[in-house]
mmCIF file of C-alpha atoms in Angstrom:
data_model
loop_
_atom_site.group_PDB
_atom_site.id
_atom_site.type_symbol
_atom_site.label_atom_id
_atom_site.label_comp_id
_atom_site.label_asym_id
_atom_site.label_seq_id
_atom_site.Cartn_x
_atom_site.Cartn_y
_atom_site.Cartn_z
ATOM 1 C CA UNK B 1 107.190 81.675 98.464
ATOM 2 C CA UNK B 2 106.456 78.053 99.081
ATOM 3 C CA UNK B 3 105.702 74.225 96.873
ATOM 4 C CA UNK B 4 103.289 71.876 98.074
ATOM 5 C CA UNK B 5 105.456 69.348 98.207
ATOM 6 C CA UNK B 6 103.224 66.311 97.642
ATOM 7 C CA UNK B 7 101.338 67.505 95.042
ATOM 8 C CA UNK B 8 103.119 67.195 91.040
ATOM 9 C CA UNK B 9 104.457 69.585 89.225
ATOM 10 C CA UNK B 10 106.256 70.397 92.634
ATOM 11 C CA UNK B 11 106.841 67.444 94.205
ATOM 12 C CA UNK B 12 109.804 66.779 91.439
ATOM 13 C CA UNK B 13 112.963 69.370 91.944
ATOM 14 C CA UNK B 14 112.897 69.446 88.207
ATOM 15 C CA UNK B 15 109.950 71.297 88.515
ATOM 16 C CA UNK B 16 110.693 73.341 91.419
ATOM 17 C CA UNK B 17 114.148 74.672 90.150
ATOM 18 C CA UNK B 18 112.453 75.874 87.072
ATOM 19 C CA UNK B 19 110.723 77.821 88.479
ATOM 20 C CA UNK B 20 113.461 79.286 90.793
ATOM 21 C CA UNK B 21 115.114 80.352 87.465
ATOM 22 C CA UNK B 22 111.720 82.437 86.351
ATOM 23 C CA UNK B 23 112.678 85.068 89.107
ATOM 24 C CA UNK B 24 113.697 88.096 88.108
ATOM 25 C CA UNK B 25 114.598 89.514 91.355
ATOM 26 C CA UNK B 26 116.765 92.845 89.627
ATOM 27 C CA UNK B 27 113.984 93.740 87.403
ATOM 28 C CA UNK B 28 111.786 92.979 90.972
ATOM 29 C CA UNK B 29 113.175 95.177 92.550
ATOM 30 C CA UNK B 30 112.963 97.916 89.958
ATOM 31 C CA UNK B 31 109.216 97.230 89.275
ATOM 32 C CA UNK B 32 107.264 96.359 92.535
ATOM 33 C CA UNK B 33 109.385 97.825 94.807
ATOM 34 C CA UNK B 34 110.408 100.936 92.780
ATOM 35 C CA UNK B 35 114.202 100.368 93.465
ATOM 36 C CA UNK B 36 113.351 99.965 97.413
ATOM 37 C CA UNK B 37 114.285 96.297 97.804
ATOM 38 C CA UNK B 38 117.758 94.199 98.061
ATOM 39 C CA UNK B 39 118.430 90.234 96.363
ATOM 40 C CA UNK B 40 118.206 87.704 98.136
ATOM 41 C CA UNK B 41 119.773 84.018 98.502
ATOM 42 C CA UNK B 42 117.879 80.747 99.295
ATOM 43 C CA UNK B 43 116.595 82.929 103.214
ATOM 44 C CA UNK B 44 115.115 86.382 103.308
ATOM 45 C CA UNK B 45 118.336 88.457 103.914
ATOM 46 C CA UNK B 46 117.559 89.393 107.394
ATOM 47 C CA UNK B 47 121.396 87.689 109.113
ATOM 48 C CA UNK B 48 124.352 87.728 108.410
ATOM 49 C CA UNK B 49 124.461 83.775 108.647
ATOM 50 C CA UNK B 50 122.347 84.337 104.822
ATOM 51 C CA UNK B 51 124.007 84.214 102.294
ATOM 52 C CA UNK B 52 123.615 86.013 98.669
ATOM 53 C CA UNK B 53 124.240 84.177 95.719
ATOM 54 C CA UNK B 54 128.116 84.942 95.036
ATOM 55 C CA UNK B 55 128.208 83.155 98.318
ATOM 56 C CA UNK B 56 127.458 79.672 96.632
ATOM 57 C CA UNK B 57 129.119 77.925 94.256
ATOM 58 C CA UNK B 58 128.764 78.151 90.771
ATOM 59 C CA UNK B 59 126.844 74.439 90.850
ATOM 60 C CA UNK B 60 124.727 75.770 93.372
ATOM 61 C CA UNK B 61 124.376 79.532 91.839
ATOM 62 C CA UNK B 62 122.714 78.746 88.687
ATOM 63 C CA UNK B 63 118.659 78.453 90.282
ATOM 64 C CA UNK B 64 119.273 81.904 91.186
ATOM 65 C CA UNK B 65 120.264 83.038 88.309
ATOM 66 C CA UNK B 66 117.169 84.004 86.207
ATOM 67 C CA UNK B 67 117.082 82.171 82.841
ATOM 68 C CA UNK B 68 113.447 81.135 81.242
ATOM 69 C CA UNK B 69 114.999 79.369 78.571
ATOM 70 C CA UNK B 70 117.027 77.086 81.114
ATOM 71 C CA UNK B 71 113.881 76.946 83.291
ATOM 72 C CA UNK B 72 112.150 75.717 80.021
ATOM 73 C CA UNK B 73 114.524 73.039 79.336
ATOM 74 C CA UNK B 74 114.126 71.855 83.001
ATOM 75 C CA UNK B 75 110.011 71.503 83.214
ATOM 76 C CA UNK B 76 111.287 69.858 79.963
ATOM 77 C CA UNK B 77 113.249 67.230 81.318
ATOM 78 C CA UNK B 78 110.457 66.427 83.913
ATOM 79 C CA UNK B 79 107.996 65.360 81.503
ATOM 80 C CA UNK B 80 105.527 68.949 80.668
ATOM 81 C CA UNK B 81 107.735 70.905 77.553
ATOM 82 C CA UNK B 82 104.639 72.400 76.825
ATOM 83 C CA UNK B 83 104.707 73.558 80.651
ATOM 84 C CA UNK B 84 103.194 73.487 83.273
ATOM 85 C CA UNK B 85 99.840 74.988 84.618
ATOM 86 C CA UNK B 86 99.458 75.582 88.714
ATOM 87 C CA UNK B 87 97.429 77.660 91.088
ATOM 88 C CA UNK B 88 99.146 81.507 93.015
ATOM 89 C CA UNK B 89 98.574 81.526 96.308
ATOM 90 C CA UNK B 90 98.199 84.874 98.277
ATOM 91 C CA UNK B 91 96.622 87.346 100.672
ATOM 92 C CA UNK B 92 95.707 90.447 98.662
ATOM 93 C CA UNK B 93 95.657 92.193 102.601
ATOM 94 C CA UNK B 94 99.767 92.093 102.346
ATOM 95 C CA UNK B 95 98.815 95.110 100.531
ATOM 96 C CA UNK B 96 101.354 96.951 98.872
ATOM 97 C CA UNK B 97 103.687 96.635 98.292
ATOM 98 C CA UNK B 98 103.684 92.601 98.930
ATOM 99 C CA UNK B 99 100.727 92.368 95.937
ATOM 100 C CA UNK B 100 103.183 94.664 93.345
ATOM 101 C CA UNK B 101 106.122 91.636 94.405
ATOM 102 C CA UNK B 102 102.659 88.102 93.509
ATOM 103 C CA UNK B 103 101.846 89.473 89.943
ATOM 104 C CA UNK B 104 104.985 90.895 88.485
ATOM 105 C CA UNK B 105 106.129 86.975 89.629
ATOM 106 C CA UNK B 106 103.080 85.624 88.152
ATOM 107 C CA UNK B 107 103.966 87.162 85.158
ATOM 108 C CA UNK B 108 107.885 85.829 85.456
ATOM 109 C CA UNK B 109 106.427 82.418 86.389
ATOM 110 C CA UNK B 110 104.244 82.124 82.661
ATOM 111 C CA UNK B 111 107.574 84.006 80.535
ATOM 112 C CA UNK B 112 109.129 80.219 81.935
ATOM 113 C CA UNK B 113 106.517 77.802 80.982
ATOM 114 C CA UNK B 114 105.218 77.894 84.802
ATOM 115 C CA UNK B 115 101.060 78.741 84.604
ATOM 116 C CA UNK B 116 100.798 80.691 87.500
ATOM 117 C CA UNK B 117 97.114 81.696 88.252
ATOM 118 C CA UNK B 118 96.683 83.924 90.757
ATOM 119 C CA UNK B 119 94.604 82.974 93.326
ATOM 120 C CA UNK B 120 93.444 85.929 96.400
ATOM 121 C CA UNK B 121 91.664 84.611 99.418
ATOM 122 C CA UNK B 122 90.528 86.169 102.150
ATOM 123 C CA UNK B 123 92.174 86.638 105.574
ATOM 124 C CA UNK B 124 90.734 83.781 107.779
ATOM 125 C CA UNK B 125 90.424 81.009 104.122
ATOM 126 C CA UNK B 126 94.328 82.475 104.178
ATOM 127 C CA UNK B 127 95.125 81.390 107.523
ATOM 128 C CA UNK B 128 93.367 78.107 107.636
ATOM 129 C CA UNK B 129 95.106 77.474 104.293
ATOM 130 C CA UNK B 130 98.522 78.320 105.806
ATOM 131 C CA UNK B 131 97.649 76.623 108.840
ATOM 132 C CA UNK B 132 96.351 73.193 107.652
ATOM 133 C CA UNK B 133 99.018 72.634 104.990
ATOM 134 C CA UNK B 134 95.913 72.426 102.000
ATOM 135 C CA UNK B 135 96.609 74.227 99.490
ATOM 136 C CA UNK B 136 98.013 73.458 95.904
ATOM 137 C CA UNK B 137 100.610 74.779 94.085
ATOM 138 C CA UNK B 138 102.334 77.715 95.395
ATOM 139 C CA UNK B 139 102.129 79.815 98.851
ATOM 140 C CA UNK B 140 103.202 83.578 99.254
ATOM 141 C CA UNK B 141 104.002 84.812 103.322
ATOM 142 C CA UNK B 142 105.886 86.868 104.918
ATOM 143 C CA UNK B 143 108.198 86.512 106.400
ATOM 144 C CA UNK B 144 109.310 89.666 108.321
ATOM 145 C CA UNK B 145 110.456 90.243 111.572
ATOM 146 C CA UNK B 146 112.344 86.389 111.596
ATOM 147 C CA UNK B 147 116.179 87.393 111.894
ATOM 148 C CA UNK B 148 117.196 84.337 114.301
ATOM 149 C CA UNK B 149 118.346 81.784 112.032
ATOM 150 C CA UNK B 150 116.805 79.053 113.492
ATOM 151 C CA UNK B 151 113.675 80.061 113.922
ATOM 152 C CA UNK B 152 113.729 80.468 109.640
ATOM 153 C CA UNK B 153 115.760 76.876 108.778
ATOM 154 C CA UNK B 154 114.181 75.522 111.593
ATOM 155 C CA UNK B 155 110.175 75.489 109.256
ATOM 156 C CA UNK B 156 111.552 72.809 106.412
ATOM 157 C CA UNK B 157 112.319 69.923 109.229
ATOM 158 C CA UNK B 158 109.947 67.409 108.601
ATOM 159 C CA UNK B 159 108.507 66.663 111.821
ATOM 160 C CA UNK B 160 107.453 69.760 112.081
ATOM 161 C CA UNK B 161 103.775 69.988 110.863
ATOM 162 C CA UNK B 162 102.592 71.735 108.074
ATOM 163 C CA UNK B 163 101.544 74.905 110.343
ATOM 164 C CA UNK B 164 104.794 75.508 110.551
ATOM 165 C CA UNK B 165 106.593 73.321 107.617
ATOM 166 C CA UNK B 166 104.559 74.750 105.054
ATOM 167 C CA UNK B 167 106.077 72.900 101.636
ATOM 168 C CA UNK B 168 105.612 69.913 103.328
ATOM 169 C CA UNK B 169 109.360 69.634 102.256
ATOM 170 C CA UNK B 170 110.131 65.447 103.456
ATOM 171 C CA UNK B 171 113.863 65.735 103.165
ATOM 172 C CA UNK B 172 115.716 63.203 105.596
ATOM 173 C CA UNK B 173 119.422 64.741 104.415
ATOM 174 C CA UNK B 174 118.065 68.432 105.808
ATOM 175 C CA UNK B 175 116.631 67.107 108.941
ATOM 176 C CA UNK B 176 119.801 65.766 109.795
ATOM 177 C CA UNK B 177 121.635 69.227 109.480
ATOM 178 C CA UNK B 178 119.177 71.399 110.655
ATOM 179 C CA UNK B 179 118.869 68.496 113.657
ATOM 180 C CA UNK B 180 122.476 69.581 114.376
ATOM 181 C CA UNK B 181 122.332 73.223 113.541
ATOM 182 C CA UNK B 182 119.524 73.485 116.463
ATOM 183 C CA UNK B 183 121.540 72.011 118.898
ATOM 184 C CA UNK B 184 125.909 73.387 118.824
ATOM 185 C CA UNK B 185 126.370 75.962 120.779
ATOM 186 C CA UNK B 186 130.134 76.696 118.426
ATOM 187 C CA UNK B 187 128.636 79.431 116.720
ATOM 188 C CA UNK B 188 131.043 78.936 114.101
ATOM 189 C CA UNK B 189 130.391 74.938 113.889
ATOM 190 C CA UNK B 190 126.075 76.539 113.726
ATOM 191 C CA UNK B 191 127.517 79.409 111.578
ATOM 192 C CA UNK B 192 128.640 76.863 108.939
ATOM 193 C CA UNK B 193 125.660 73.688 109.575
ATOM 194 C CA UNK B 194 123.280 77.425 108.150
ATOM 195 C CA UNK B 195 125.393 77.728 104.906
ATOM 196 C CA UNK B 196 125.389 73.670 104.536
ATOM 197 C CA UNK B 197 121.661 74.176 104.856
ATOM 198 C CA UNK B 198 120.942 76.783 103.100
ATOM 199 C CA UNK B 199 123.515 75.122 100.453
ATOM 200 C CA UNK B 200 120.237 71.626 100.390
ATOM 201 C CA UNK B 201 117.908 73.778 100.781
ATOM 202 C CA UNK B 202 118.663 75.135 97.248
ATOM 203 C CA UNK B 203 120.121 72.318 95.828
ATOM 204 C CA UNK B 204 115.966 71.176 96.389
ATOM 205 C CA UNK B 205 114.789 74.575 96.004
ATOM 206 C CA UNK B 206 112.447 74.118 98.899
ATOM 207 C CA UNK B 207 111.380 77.924 99.323
ATOM 208 C CA UNK B 208 111.449 80.225 96.441
ATOM 209 C CA UNK B 209 112.468 84.252 98.410
ATOM 210 C CA UNK B 210 111.859 86.517 96.119
ATOM 211 C CA UNK B 211 113.646 90.165 97.057
ATOM 212 C CA UNK B 212 113.721 90.960 100.171
ATOM 213 C CA UNK B 213 112.488 94.517 100.287
ATOM 214 C CA UNK B 214 113.611 97.395 103.057
ATOM 215 C CA UNK B 215 111.601 99.132 105.872
ATOM 216 C CA UNK B 216 111.463 102.215 107.657
ATOM 217 C CA UNK B 217 109.774 103.653 111.017
ATOM 218 C CA UNK B 218 109.910 107.213 110.571
ATOM 219 C CA UNK B 219 110.390 109.056 113.709
ATOM 220 C CA UNK B 220 110.844 112.881 115.076
ATOM 221 C CA UNK B 221 114.829 113.693 116.032
ATOM 222 C CA UNK B 222 114.745 113.521 119.466
ATOM 223 C CA UNK B 223 114.102 109.488 119.748
ATOM 224 C CA UNK B 224 117.469 108.407 120.889
ATOM 225 C CA UNK B 225 118.149 104.578 121.136
ATOM 226 C CA UNK B 226 114.963 102.907 119.085
ATOM 227 C CA UNK B 227 115.230 99.453 117.460
ATOM 228 C CA UNK B 228 113.038 97.823 115.346
#
């Protein structure tokens, strides 16, 4: 789930952090995903390089901890003691369980003082919104199939067009880390840079990552060596 960081209220890191702390991953797994999902960090749990909440230092891990009271406090510090109103744009055609997860997220945000109004768009309009980056509030998208850490982490580089930099992220410190990550040939250095990038993503709350749901493929017992 991306924030439009060019506009209020999500141009304030405190509001973005509040949105992260409004996310109850365990509750969403039990309800929207019917138990068929797992906890995420700041990135989808698709690679061994992606960190889980337990892998972050305590001062950052708190932003991945469900705490609506702390979220409301952050909103007040940002100048929104009565909360904020925003849009949660989405594409209903993604179907289940994405729609249920989006609806659950809207409710969780509202309980933390972020009145996120659901706005469903048909595919053509939604694709145009994503390609142009012209949206208000928040924009959930699918990350299925993105298993290469570089492919995922590059999308937060300020030099990328908004069709790829969906959250309008402009973070010079993050740019330096992503630049180094994209050119290193040292696997251990790349893994360390991937960790630092995720630390920065969480510290600045550039993205909200719901749980990673399981994806199943059904095949006859005779099928061998299938890789998805």
